PDB file of C-alpha atoms and ligand atoms in Angstrom:
ATOM      1  CA  MET A  14     177.713  72.360 -92.999  1.00 58.00           C
ATOM      2  CA  THR A  15     175.705  75.536 -94.752  1.00 73.00           C
ATOM      3  CA  ASP A  16     172.234  78.038 -93.890  1.00 89.00           C
ATOM      4  CA  PHE A  17     169.081  77.402 -94.207  1.00 98.00           C
ATOM      5  CA  ASN A  18     167.937  80.235 -93.119  1.00 96.00           C
ATOM      6  CA  ALA A  19     164.621  81.108 -95.032  1.00 93.00           C
ATOM      7  CA  GLN A  20     165.051  77.963 -96.796  1.00 98.00           C
ATOM      8  CA  LYS A  21     161.241  75.760 -95.806  1.00 98.00           C
ATOM      9  CA  VAL A  22     161.451  73.116 -96.445  1.00 98.00           C
ATOM     10  CA  VAL A  23     158.529  70.305 -96.631  1.00 99.00           C
ATOM     11  CA  VAL A  24     159.823  67.057 -94.721  1.00 99.00           C
ATOM     12  CA  SER A  25     156.725  63.872 -94.181  1.00 98.00           C
ATOM     13  CA  GLY A  26     157.522  61.502 -91.945  1.00 98.00           C
ATOM     14  CA  ALA A  27     158.348  64.227 -89.524  1.00 98.00           C
ATOM     15  CA  THR A  28     157.857  63.217 -86.409  1.00 98.00           C
ATOM     16  CA  ARG A  29     159.673  59.497 -85.957  1.00 97.00           C
ATOM     17  CA  GLY A  30     162.786  57.976 -86.159  1.00 97.00           C
ATOM     18  CA  ILE A  31     164.770  59.357 -89.605  1.00 98.00           C
ATOM     19  CA  GLY A  32     162.262  62.197 -90.201  1.00 98.00           C
ATOM     20  CA  ARG A  33     162.743  63.386 -87.174  1.00 98.00           C
ATOM     21  CA  ALA A  34     166.494  63.944 -87.234  1.00 98.00           C
ATOM     22  CA  ILE A  35     165.721  65.105 -90.718  1.00 98.00           C
ATOM     23  CA  THR A  36     163.194  67.856 -89.046  1.00 98.00           C
ATOM     24  CA  LEU A  37     166.164  68.905 -86.351  1.00 98.00           C
ATOM     25  CA  ALA A  38     168.478  68.834 -88.356  1.00 98.00           C
ATOM     26  CA  PHE A  39     167.058  71.270 -90.148  1.00 98.00           C
ATOM     27  CA  LEU A  40     166.274  72.947 -87.302  1.00 98.00           C
ATOM     28  CA  GLU A  41     169.243  73.906 -86.259  1.00 98.00           C
ATOM     29  CA  HIS A  42     170.641  75.019 -89.054  1.00 98.00           C
ATOM     30  CA  GLY A  43     167.626  77.909 -89.267  1.00 97.00           C
ATOM     31  CA  ALA A  44     164.689  76.223 -91.560  1.00 98.00           C
ATOM     32  CA  THR A  45     161.321  76.489 -91.259  1.00 98.00           C
ATOM     33  CA  VAL A  46     160.506  72.595 -91.294  1.00 98.00           C
ATOM     34  CA  ILE A  47     156.812  72.279 -92.420  1.00 98.00           C
ATOM     35  CA  GLY A  48     156.570  68.865 -90.930  1.00 98.00           C
ATOM     36  CA  ILE A  49     153.711  66.157 -91.953  1.00 98.00           C
ATOM     37  CA  TYR A  50     153.078  62.846 -90.065  1.00 98.00           C
ATOM     38  CA  GLY A  51     150.569  60.072 -91.162  1.00 98.00           C
ATOM     39  CA  GLY A  52     148.086  59.071 -87.359  1.00 95.00           C
ATOM     40  CA  ASN A  53     150.468  59.049 -84.686  1.00 97.00           C
ATOM     41  CA  SER A  54     149.517  62.670 -82.792  1.00 97.00           C
ATOM     42  CA  ALA A  55     151.583  61.446 -79.358  1.00 97.00           C
ATOM     43  CA  SER A  56     154.257  61.976 -81.191  1.00 97.00           C
ATOM     44  CA  ALA A  57     153.501  64.448 -82.725  1.00 98.00           C
ATOM     45  CA  GLU A  58     152.361  66.650 -79.688  1.00 98.00           C
ATOM     46  CA  ALA A  59     155.318  64.792 -78.436  1.00 98.00           C
ATOM     47  CA  PHE A  60     158.008  66.445 -81.080  1.00 98.00           C
ATOM     48  CA  GLN A  61     156.130  70.184 -81.050  1.00 97.00           C
ATOM     49  CA  THR A  62     156.792  70.386 -77.342  1.00 97.00           C
ATOM     50  CA  GLU A  63     160.142  69.090 -77.483  1.00 97.00           C
ATOM     51  CA  CYS A  64     161.105  71.198 -80.938  1.00 97.00           C
ATOM     52  CA  ALA A  65     159.353  75.491 -78.471  1.00 97.00           C
ATOM     53  CA  ALA A  66     162.938  76.708 -78.555  1.00 97.00           C
ATOM     54  CA  PHE A  67     162.476  76.977 -82.028  1.00 97.00           C
ATOM     55  CA  GLY A  68     159.468  79.091 -82.147  1.00 96.00           C
ATOM     56  CA  GLU A  69     157.540  79.472 -85.298  1.00 96.00           C
ATOM     57  CA  GLN A  70     160.946  77.635 -87.492  1.00 98.00           C
ATOM     58  CA  LEU A  71     157.840  74.567 -86.758  1.00 98.00           C
ATOM     59  CA  GLN A  72     154.902  73.437 -87.596  1.00 98.00           C
ATOM     60  CA  LEU A  73     153.193  70.161 -87.785  1.00 98.00           C
ATOM     61  CA  HIS A  74     150.234  68.741 -90.276  1.00 98.00           C
ATOM     62  CA  GLN A  75     148.410  65.339 -89.718  1.00 98.00           C
ATOM     63  CA  CYS A  76     148.709  64.265 -93.005  1.00 98.00           C
ATOM     64  CA  ASP A  77     148.014  60.991 -95.317  1.00 98.00           C
ATOM     65  CA  VAL A  78     150.452  60.946 -98.325  1.00 98.00           C
ATOM     66  CA  SER A  79     148.999  58.212 -99.812  1.00 98.00           C
ATOM     67  CA  ASP A  80     145.813  59.684-100.303  1.00 98.00           C
ATOM     68  CA  SER A  81     145.852  62.724-103.621  1.00 98.00           C
ATOM     69  CA  THR A  82     143.347  64.842-101.750  1.00 98.00           C
ATOM     70  CA  GLN A  83     145.037  64.813 -98.428  1.00 98.00           C
ATOM     71  CA  VAL A  84     148.287  65.789-100.115  1.00 98.00           C
ATOM     72  CA  ASP A  85     146.194  68.945-102.936  1.00 98.00           C
ATOM     73  CA  ALA A  86     144.993  70.495 -99.632  1.00 98.00           C
ATOM     74  CA  PHE A  87     148.242  71.086 -97.279  1.00 98.00           C
ATOM     75  CA  PHE A  88     150.101  72.091-100.598  1.00 98.00           C
ATOM     76  CA  ALA A  89     146.957  75.129-100.500  1.00 98.00           C
ATOM     77  CA  LYS A  90     147.991  75.667 -96.915  1.00 98.00           C
ATOM     78  CA  VAL A  91     152.311  75.424 -97.654  1.00 98.00           C
ATOM     79  CA  GLU A  92     151.388  77.656-100.239  1.00 98.00           C
ATOM     80  CA  GLU A  93     149.169  80.300 -98.739  1.00 98.00           C
ATOM     81  CA  GLU A  94     151.169  80.983 -96.052  1.00 98.00           C
ATOM     82  CA  PHE A  95     154.767  80.537 -97.649  1.00 98.00           C
ATOM     83  CA  ASP A  96     153.673  80.706-101.107  1.00 98.00           C
ATOM     84  CA  THR A  97     156.457  78.362-102.152  1.00 98.00           C
ATOM     85  CA  ILE A  98     159.490  76.122-101.008  1.00 98.00           C
ATOM     86  CA  ASP A  99     163.241  75.262-101.536  1.00 98.00           C
ATOM     87  CA  ILE A 100     162.972  71.373-100.065  1.00 99.00           C
ATOM     88  CA  LEU A 101     160.636  68.388-100.009  1.00 99.00           C
ATOM     89  CA  VAL A 102     161.777  64.924 -97.790  1.00 99.00           C
ATOM     90  CA  ASN A 103     159.636  62.210 -97.816  1.00 99.00           C
ATOM     91  CA  ASN A 104     160.607  59.959 -95.993  1.00 98.00           C
ATOM     92  CA  ALA A 105     157.773  58.823 -94.486  1.00 98.00           C
ATOM     93  CA  GLY A 106     156.868  54.987 -95.205  1.00 98.00           C
ATOM     94  CA  ILE A 107     155.682  51.733 -93.881  1.00 98.00           C
ATOM     95  CA  ARG A 108     156.894  47.559 -94.001  1.00 97.00           C
ATOM     96  CA  ARG A 109     154.294  44.700 -93.899  1.00 97.00           C
ATOM     97  CA  ASP A 110     156.420  42.213 -93.875  1.00 97.00           C
ATOM     98  CA  LYS A 111     155.385  38.336 -95.576  1.00 98.00           C
ATOM     99  CA  LEU A 112     156.894  36.078 -97.632  1.00 98.00           C
ATOM    100  CA  LEU A 113     155.385  37.326-101.439  1.00 98.00           C
ATOM    101  CA  ALA A 114     152.980  33.488-101.113  1.00 98.00           C
ATOM    102  CA  MET A 115     151.396  34.611 -97.770  1.00 98.00           C
ATOM    103  CA  MET A 116     150.942  38.627 -99.170  1.00 98.00           C
ATOM    104  CA  ASP A 117     147.321  39.514 -99.052  1.00 98.00           C
ATOM    105  CA  MET A 118     146.456  43.121-101.809  1.00 98.00           C
ATOM    106  CA  GLU A 119     145.882  45.264 -98.804  1.00 98.00           C
ATOM    107  CA  SER A 120     150.017  44.809 -97.406  1.00 98.00           C
ATOM    108  CA  TRP A 121     151.280  44.849-100.959  1.00 98.00           C
ATOM    109  CA  GLN A 122     148.800  47.721-101.395  1.00 98.00           C
ATOM    110  CA  GLN A 123     149.587  49.953 -98.416  1.00 98.00           C
ATOM    111  CA  VAL A 124     152.969  49.881 -98.695  1.00 98.00           C
ATOM    112  CA  ILE A 125     152.789  50.654-102.921  1.00 98.00           C
ATOM    113  CA  ASP A 126     150.386  53.667-101.664  1.00 98.00           C
ATOM    114  CA  ILE A 127     152.474  55.023 -98.928  1.00 98.00           C
ATOM    115  CA  ASN A 128     156.161  54.685 -99.731  1.00 98.00           C
ATOM    116  CA  LEU A 129     155.904  55.247-103.622  1.00 99.00           C
ATOM    117  CA  THR A 130     152.834  56.242-104.373  1.00 99.00           C
ATOM    118  CA  GLY A 131     153.428  59.242-101.412  1.00 98.00           C
ATOM    119  CA  THR A 132     156.364  60.186-103.362  1.00 99.00           C
ATOM    120  CA  PHE A 133     154.556  60.618-106.255  1.00 99.00           C
ATOM    121  CA  THR A 134     151.922  63.440-104.746  1.00 98.00           C
ATOM    122  CA  MET A 135     153.619  65.068-102.995  1.00 99.00           C
ATOM    123  CA  SER A 136     156.699  65.857-105.268  1.00 99.00           C
ATOM    124  CA  ARG A 137     153.707  66.542-107.603  1.00 98.00           C
ATOM    125  CA  LYS A 138     152.938  69.213-106.131  1.00 98.00           C
ATOM    126  CA  ALA A 139     155.875  70.195-104.254  1.00 98.00           C
ATOM    127  CA  VAL A 140     157.103  70.970-107.696  1.00 98.00           C
ATOM    128  CA  LEU A 141     154.398  72.715-109.014  1.00 98.00           C
ATOM    129  CA  LEU A 142     156.001  75.355-106.140  1.00 98.00           C
ATOM    130  CA  MET A 143     160.057  74.965-106.682  1.00 98.00           C
ATOM    131  CA  LEU A 144     159.299  76.428-110.010  1.00 98.00           C
ATOM    132  CA  LYS A 145     157.470  79.034-109.128  1.00 97.00           C
ATOM    133  CA  GLN A 146     161.434  80.180-108.860  1.00 97.00           C
ATOM    134  CA  LYS A 147     163.207  77.910-110.621  1.00 98.00           C
ATOM    135  CA  TYR A 148     164.906  76.516-107.281  1.00 98.00           C
ATOM    136  CA  GLY A 149     164.374  73.456-105.099  1.00 98.00           C
ATOM    137  CA  ARG A 150     166.488  70.027-104.008  1.00 98.00           C
ATOM    138  CA  ILE A 151     163.934  66.915-104.220  1.00 99.00           C
ATOM    139  CA  ILE A 152     165.045  63.781-101.468  1.00 98.00           C
ATOM    140  CA  ASN A 153     163.917  60.515-101.717  1.00 99.00           C
ATOM    141  CA  ILE A 154     164.596  57.826 -98.549  1.00 98.00           C
ATOM    142  CA  THR A 155     164.445  54.881-100.593  1.00 98.00           C
ATOM    143  CA  SER A 156     166.609  51.781 -99.252  1.00 98.00           C
ATOM    144  CA  PRO A 157     168.949  49.261-100.333  1.00 98.00           C
ATOM    145  CA  VAL A 158     166.037  46.655 -99.955  1.00 98.00           C
ATOM    146  CA  SER A 159     165.567  48.407-103.614  1.00 98.00           C
ATOM    147  CA  THR A 160     168.497  46.341-105.233  1.00 97.00           C
ATOM    148  CA  MET A 161     169.753  43.941-103.000  1.00 96.00           C
ATOM    149  CA  GLY A 162     166.473  41.434-101.894  1.00 97.00           C
ATOM    150  CA  LEU A 163     165.094  41.030 -98.651  1.00 94.00           C
ATOM    151  CA  ALA A 164     163.005  38.070 -98.093  1.00 96.00           C
ATOM    152  CA  GLY A 165     159.973  39.137 -96.641  1.00 97.00           C
ATOM    153  CA  GLN A 166     159.526  42.699 -98.239  1.00 98.00           C
ATOM    154  CA  THR A 167     159.215  41.929-101.880  1.00 98.00           C
ATOM    155  CA  ASN A 168     156.501  44.833-101.266  1.00 98.00           C
ATOM    156  CA  TYR A 169     159.220  46.991 -99.321  1.00 98.00           C
ATOM    157  CA  GLY A 170     161.528  46.558-102.117  1.00 98.00           C
ATOM    158  CA  ALA A 171     158.939  47.132-105.307  1.00 98.00           C
ATOM    159  CA  SER A 172     157.969  50.344-103.538  1.00 99.00           C
ATOM    160  CA  LYS A 173     161.984  51.721-102.731  1.00 98.00           C
ATOM    161  CA  ALA A 174     163.098  50.361-105.901  1.00 98.00           C
ATOM    162  CA  GLY A 175     160.060  52.303-107.442  1.00 98.00           C
ATOM    163  CA  GLN A 176     161.154  55.517-105.671  1.00 99.00           C
ATOM    164  CA  ILE A 177     165.086  54.970-107.404  1.00 98.00           C
ATOM    165  CA  GLY A 178     163.039  55.293-110.886  1.00 98.00           C
ATOM    166  CA  LEU A 179     160.706  58.246-110.168  1.00 98.00           C
ATOM    167  CA  THR A 180     163.518  59.636-109.052  1.00 99.00           C
ATOM    168  CA  ARG A 181     165.276  58.594-112.170  1.00 98.00           C
ATOM    169  CA  SER A 182     162.688  60.088-114.093  1.00 98.00           C
ATOM    170  CA  LEU A 183     161.447  63.218-112.732  1.00 98.00           C
ATOM    171  CA  CYS A 184     165.378  64.510-112.525  1.00 98.00           C
ATOM    172  CA  LYS A 185     165.244  64.785-115.912  1.00 98.00           C
ATOM    173  CA  GLU A 186     162.286  67.284-116.938  1.00 98.00           C
ATOM    174  CA  THR A 187     163.403  69.309-113.277  1.00 98.00           C
ATOM    175  CA  ALA A 188     167.481  70.474-114.360  1.00 98.00           C
ATOM    176  CA  LYS A 189     166.871  72.971-116.345  1.00 98.00           C
ATOM    177  CA  LYS A 190     164.801  74.662-113.301  1.00 98.00           C
ATOM    178  CA  LYS A 191     167.429  73.838-110.993  1.00 98.00           C
ATOM    179  CA  ILE A 192     165.582  71.245-109.100  1.00 98.00           C
ATOM    180  CA  THR A 193     167.414  68.837-108.489  1.00 98.00           C
ATOM    181  CA  VAL A 194     166.177  64.528-107.527  1.00 99.00           C
ATOM    182  CA  ASN A 195     168.468  62.798-105.547  1.00 99.00           C
ATOM    183  CA  CYS A 196     167.710  59.789-103.181  1.00 98.00           C
ATOM    184  CA  VAL A 197     169.105  58.854-100.138  1.00 98.00           C
ATOM    185  CA  SER A 198     169.728  54.680 -98.999  1.00 98.00           C
ATOM    186  CA  PRO A 199     169.912  54.074 -95.444  1.00 98.00           C
ATOM    187  CA  GLY A 200     171.105  50.570 -94.494  1.00 97.00           C
ATOM    188  CA  PHE A 201     170.119  49.718 -90.952  1.00 96.00           C
ATOM    189  CA  ILE A 202     168.649  52.351 -88.898  1.00 97.00           C
ATOM    190  CA  GLY A 203     168.063  52.124 -85.178  1.00 91.00           C
ATOM    191  CA  THR A 204     164.522  53.335 -85.354  1.00 92.00           C
ATOM    192  CA  GLU A 205     160.908  51.830 -84.692  1.00 90.00           C
ATOM    193  CA  LEU A 206     160.287  50.760 -88.053  1.00 90.00           C
ATOM    194  CA  ILE A 207     163.081  47.184 -87.484  1.00 90.00           C
ATOM    195  CA  ASP A 208     162.846  47.673 -83.374  1.00 89.00           C
ATOM    196  CA  ASP A 209     160.542  44.211 -84.136  1.00 92.00           C
ATOM    197  CA  LEU A 210     163.666  42.241 -85.505  1.00 92.00           C
ATOM    198  CA  SER A 211     164.520  39.211 -82.959  1.00 93.00           C
ATOM    199  CA  PRO A 212     168.139  39.237 -80.950  1.00 93.00           C
ATOM    200  CA  GLU A 213     169.310  36.721 -83.298  1.00 95.00           C
ATOM    201  CA  GLN A 214     167.874  38.949 -86.949  1.00 93.00           C
ATOM    202  CA  VAL A 215     169.640  41.769 -85.129  1.00 94.00           C
ATOM    203  CA  LYS A 216     172.517  39.491 -84.601  1.00 95.00           C
ATOM    204  CA  ALA A 217     172.528  38.224 -88.100  1.00 94.00           C
ATOM    205  CA  TYR A 218     172.258  42.145 -89.910  1.00 93.00           C
ATOM    206  CA  LYS A 219     174.632  43.751 -88.090  1.00 95.00           C
ATOM    207  CA  LYS A 220     177.068  40.754 -89.116  1.00 96.00           C
ATOM    208  CA  MET A 221     176.138  41.916 -93.383  1.00 94.00           C
ATOM    209  CA  VAL A 222     177.338  45.424 -92.191  1.00 97.00           C
ATOM    210  CA  PRO A 223     181.222  45.255 -92.782  1.00 97.00           C
ATOM    211  CA  MET A 224     181.319  48.397 -89.961  1.00 97.00           C
ATOM    212  CA  ARG A 225     179.425  45.420 -87.521  1.00 96.00           C
ATOM    213  CA  ARG A 226     177.431  47.987 -86.031  1.00 97.00           C
ATOM    214  CA  PHE A 227     173.489  50.067 -87.176  1.00 96.00           C
ATOM    215  CA  GLY A 228     173.683  53.051 -88.515  1.00 97.00           C
ATOM    216  CA  LYS A 229     172.151  56.155 -86.306  1.00 97.00           C
ATOM    217  CA  VAL A 230     169.589  58.712 -87.625  1.00 98.00           C
ATOM    218  CA  GLU A 231     171.849  61.709 -87.319  1.00 98.00           C
ATOM    219  CA  GLU A 232     173.707  59.583 -90.021  1.00 98.00           C
ATOM    220  CA  VAL A 233     171.240  59.863 -92.316  1.00 98.00           C
ATOM    221  CA  ALA A 234     170.526  63.890 -91.573  1.00 98.00           C
ATOM    222  CA  ASP A 235     173.983  64.714 -92.446  1.00 98.00           C
ATOM    223  CA  ALA A 236     173.700  63.105 -95.891  1.00 98.00           C
ATOM    224  CA  VAL A 237     169.852  64.522 -96.744  1.00 98.00           C
ATOM    225  CA  LEU A 238     171.148  68.133 -95.560  1.00 98.00           C
ATOM    226  CA  PHE A 239     174.564  68.433 -97.366  1.00 98.00           C
ATOM    227  CA  LEU A 240     172.388  66.948-101.132  1.00 98.00           C
ATOM    228  CA  ALA A 241     169.092  70.217-100.062  1.00 98.00           C
ATOM    229  CA  SER A 242     171.987  72.498 -99.623  1.00 98.00           C
ATOM    230  CA  LYS A 243     173.219  75.044-102.368  1.00 96.00           C
ATOM    231  CA  LYS A 244     176.791  72.704-102.370  1.00 96.00           C
ATOM    232  CA  ALA A 245     175.270  70.034-103.889  1.00 98.00           C
ATOM    233  CA  SER A 246     174.065  71.773-106.859  1.00 97.00           C
ATOM    234  CA  TYR A 247     175.426  69.734-109.425  1.00 98.00           C
ATOM    235  CA  ILE A 248     174.522  65.899-108.243  1.00 98.00           C
ATOM    236  CA  THR A 249     170.834  64.988-109.741  1.00 98.00           C
ATOM    237  CA  GLY A 250     169.370  61.309-109.618  1.00 98.00           C
ATOM    238  CA  ALA A 251     172.185  59.770-107.713  1.00 98.00           C
ATOM    239  CA  VAL A 252     171.543  57.709-104.551  1.00 98.00           C
ATOM    240  CA  LEU A 253     174.007  58.021-102.112  1.00 98.00           C
ATOM    241  CA  ASP A 254     173.773  54.970 -99.592  1.00 98.00           C
ATOM    242  CA  ILE A 255     175.102  55.445 -95.771  1.00 98.00           C
ATOM    243  CA  ASN A 256     175.019  52.041 -95.198  1.00 97.00           C
ATOM    244  CA  GLY A 257     178.452  51.307 -93.124  1.00 97.00           C
ATOM    245  CA  GLY A 258     179.435  49.478 -96.534  1.00 97.00           C
ATOM    246  CA  LEU A 259     176.245  46.877 -96.696  1.00 94.00           C
TER     247      LEU A 259
HETATM  248  P1  NAP B 316     159.701  54.934 -88.499  1.00 56.07           P
HETATM  249  O1  NAP B 316     160.345  55.455 -87.127  1.00 56.07           O
HETATM  250  O2  NAP B 316     158.358  53.725 -88.495  1.00 56.07           O
HETATM  251  O3  NAP B 316     158.792  56.537 -88.773  1.00 56.07           O
HETATM  252  C1  NAP B 316     158.119  56.495 -89.828  1.00 56.07           C
HETATM  253  C2  NAP B 316     157.076  57.740 -90.580  1.00 56.07           C
HETATM  254  O4  NAP B 316     156.704  58.130 -92.396  1.00 56.07           O
HETATM  255  C3  NAP B 316     156.114  58.382 -89.031  1.00 56.07           C
HETATM  256  O5  NAP B 316     156.684  59.977 -88.679  1.00 56.07           O
HETATM  257  C4  NAP B 316     155.003  58.201 -89.503  1.00 56.07           C
HETATM  258  O6  NAP B 316     154.005  58.835 -89.472  1.00 56.07           O
HETATM  259  C5  NAP B 316     155.527  58.647 -91.090  1.00 56.07           C
HETATM  260  N1  NAP B 316     154.300  57.840 -91.958  1.00 56.07           N
HETATM  261  C6  NAP B 316     153.485  57.041 -91.947  1.00 56.07           C
HETATM  262  N2  NAP B 316     152.646  56.482 -92.923  1.00 56.07           N
HETATM  263  C7  NAP B 316     152.452  57.974 -93.134  1.00 56.07           C
HETATM  264  C8  NAP B 316     151.179  58.366 -93.817  1.00 56.07           C
HETATM  265  N3  NAP B 316     151.026  57.622 -94.987  1.00 56.07           N
HETATM  266  N4  NAP B 316     151.368  59.808 -94.520  1.00 56.07           N
HETATM  267  C9  NAP B 316     152.316  60.617 -93.286  1.00 56.07           C
HETATM  268  N5  NAP B 316     153.266  59.760 -92.768  1.00 56.07           N
HETATM  269  C10 NAP B 316     152.503  59.198 -92.434  1.00 56.07           C
HETATM  270  O7  NAP B 316     160.740  54.731 -90.081  1.00 56.07           O
HETATM  271  P2  NAP B 316     162.024  55.163 -89.840  1.00 56.07           P
HETATM  272  O8  NAP B 316     162.641  54.203 -89.965  1.00 56.07           O
HETATM  273  O9  NAP B 316     162.160  56.520 -89.586  1.00 56.07           O
HETATM  274  O10 NAP B 316     161.524  55.591 -91.499  1.00 56.07           O
HETATM  275  C11 NAP B 316     161.620  56.418 -92.596  1.00 56.07           C
HETATM  276  C12 NAP B 316     161.845  55.637 -94.088  1.00 56.07           C
HETATM  277  O11 NAP B 316     163.133  55.274 -93.830  1.00 56.07           O
HETATM  278  C13 NAP B 316     161.601  55.253 -94.758  1.00 56.07           C
HETATM  279  O12 NAP B 316     160.795  55.191 -95.836  1.00 56.07           O
HETATM  280  C14 NAP B 316     162.023  54.155 -94.584  1.00 56.07           C
HETATM  281  O13 NAP B 316     161.440  52.819 -95.193  1.00 56.07           O
HETATM  282  C15 NAP B 316     163.509  53.983 -95.071  1.00 56.07           C
HETATM  283  N6  NAP B 316     164.497  53.399 -94.610  1.00 56.07           N
HETATM  284  C16 NAP B 316     164.434  52.821 -92.847  1.00 56.07           C
HETATM  285  C17 NAP B 316     165.455  52.488 -92.238  1.00 56.07           C
HETATM  286  C18 NAP B 316     165.537  51.810 -91.432  1.00 56.07           C
HETATM  287  O14 NAP B 316     166.504  50.951 -90.867  1.00 56.07           O
HETATM  288  N7  NAP B 316     165.154  52.145 -90.112  1.00 56.07           N
HETATM  289  C19 NAP B 316     166.170  51.768 -93.400  1.00 56.07           C
HETATM  290  C20 NAP B 316     166.415  52.291 -94.738  1.00 56.07           C
HETATM  291  C21 NAP B 316     164.871  52.774 -95.045  1.00 56.07           C
HETATM  292  P3  NAP B 316     152.570  58.510 -87.816  1.00 56.07           P
HETATM  293  O15 NAP B 316     154.539  59.055 -86.394  1.00 56.07           O
HETATM  294  O16 NAP B 316     151.788  59.198 -87.330  1.00 56.07           O
HETATM  295  O17 NAP B 316     152.900  57.074 -88.131  1.00 56.07           O
END
């Protein structure tokens, strides 16, 4: 699709699910990826081993995106080694589903902190680095729940709608500096995030999708690479749906 040679990409949630596919796609297209994972060191080590052939093209760091101190320290290291970055993909995300009336503060707060505040903490630092070269691409992974809603996901839906609001305001701040900010909104994608769904739920959700199947992580990665490419130079503030027509 395009050549990302010599481009530096930060991906959060880089070692599992959708983020893993995004990271692999960037590596295959020549980029250097500085990936972040939350707490699952076993998955991160396995992924690093699997990517051995890419050598120094891949670095992995443990960093909690909801903790601004950790994020600031991460970006200080990135700046020291790479000076600036070209692309940020805010992909890290969690679910803690409960009906609102039963929802404890922790389930509400964790989801908002990681999914929405994490997008803020990461973007704030990335923009400062991108401003140095007056170029950048920020892609936030949101969800159709932001607009459709889903019972049990008031926390998740609010966090994902918040990412779209952040995207639409930030793109206006950075447009003149050639930093675009967009969302990719995947529908149901077969990852560990949704592997707690019962067979009945999977059947019902697949029936909701006009294409009658869940999406593949690679199909999301392709969309992210397009928005991250120089071919997407006049697209900013957009939400690109990858959901089989949902
Ligand atoms: P996943 O397989 O559960 O992977 C989530 C990733 O986020 C993991 O790499 C995890 O790191 C990382 N992460 C979690 N908390 C973090 C934190 N505090 N700091 C840094 N990293 C953290 O999920 P996925 O399905 O790939 O989802 C990726 C994104 O797509 C999420 O934003 C999700 O909301 C969105 N999305 C997913 C679907 C879907 O159907 N799968 C649909 C729409 C949108 P560890 O490995 O260390 O835990």
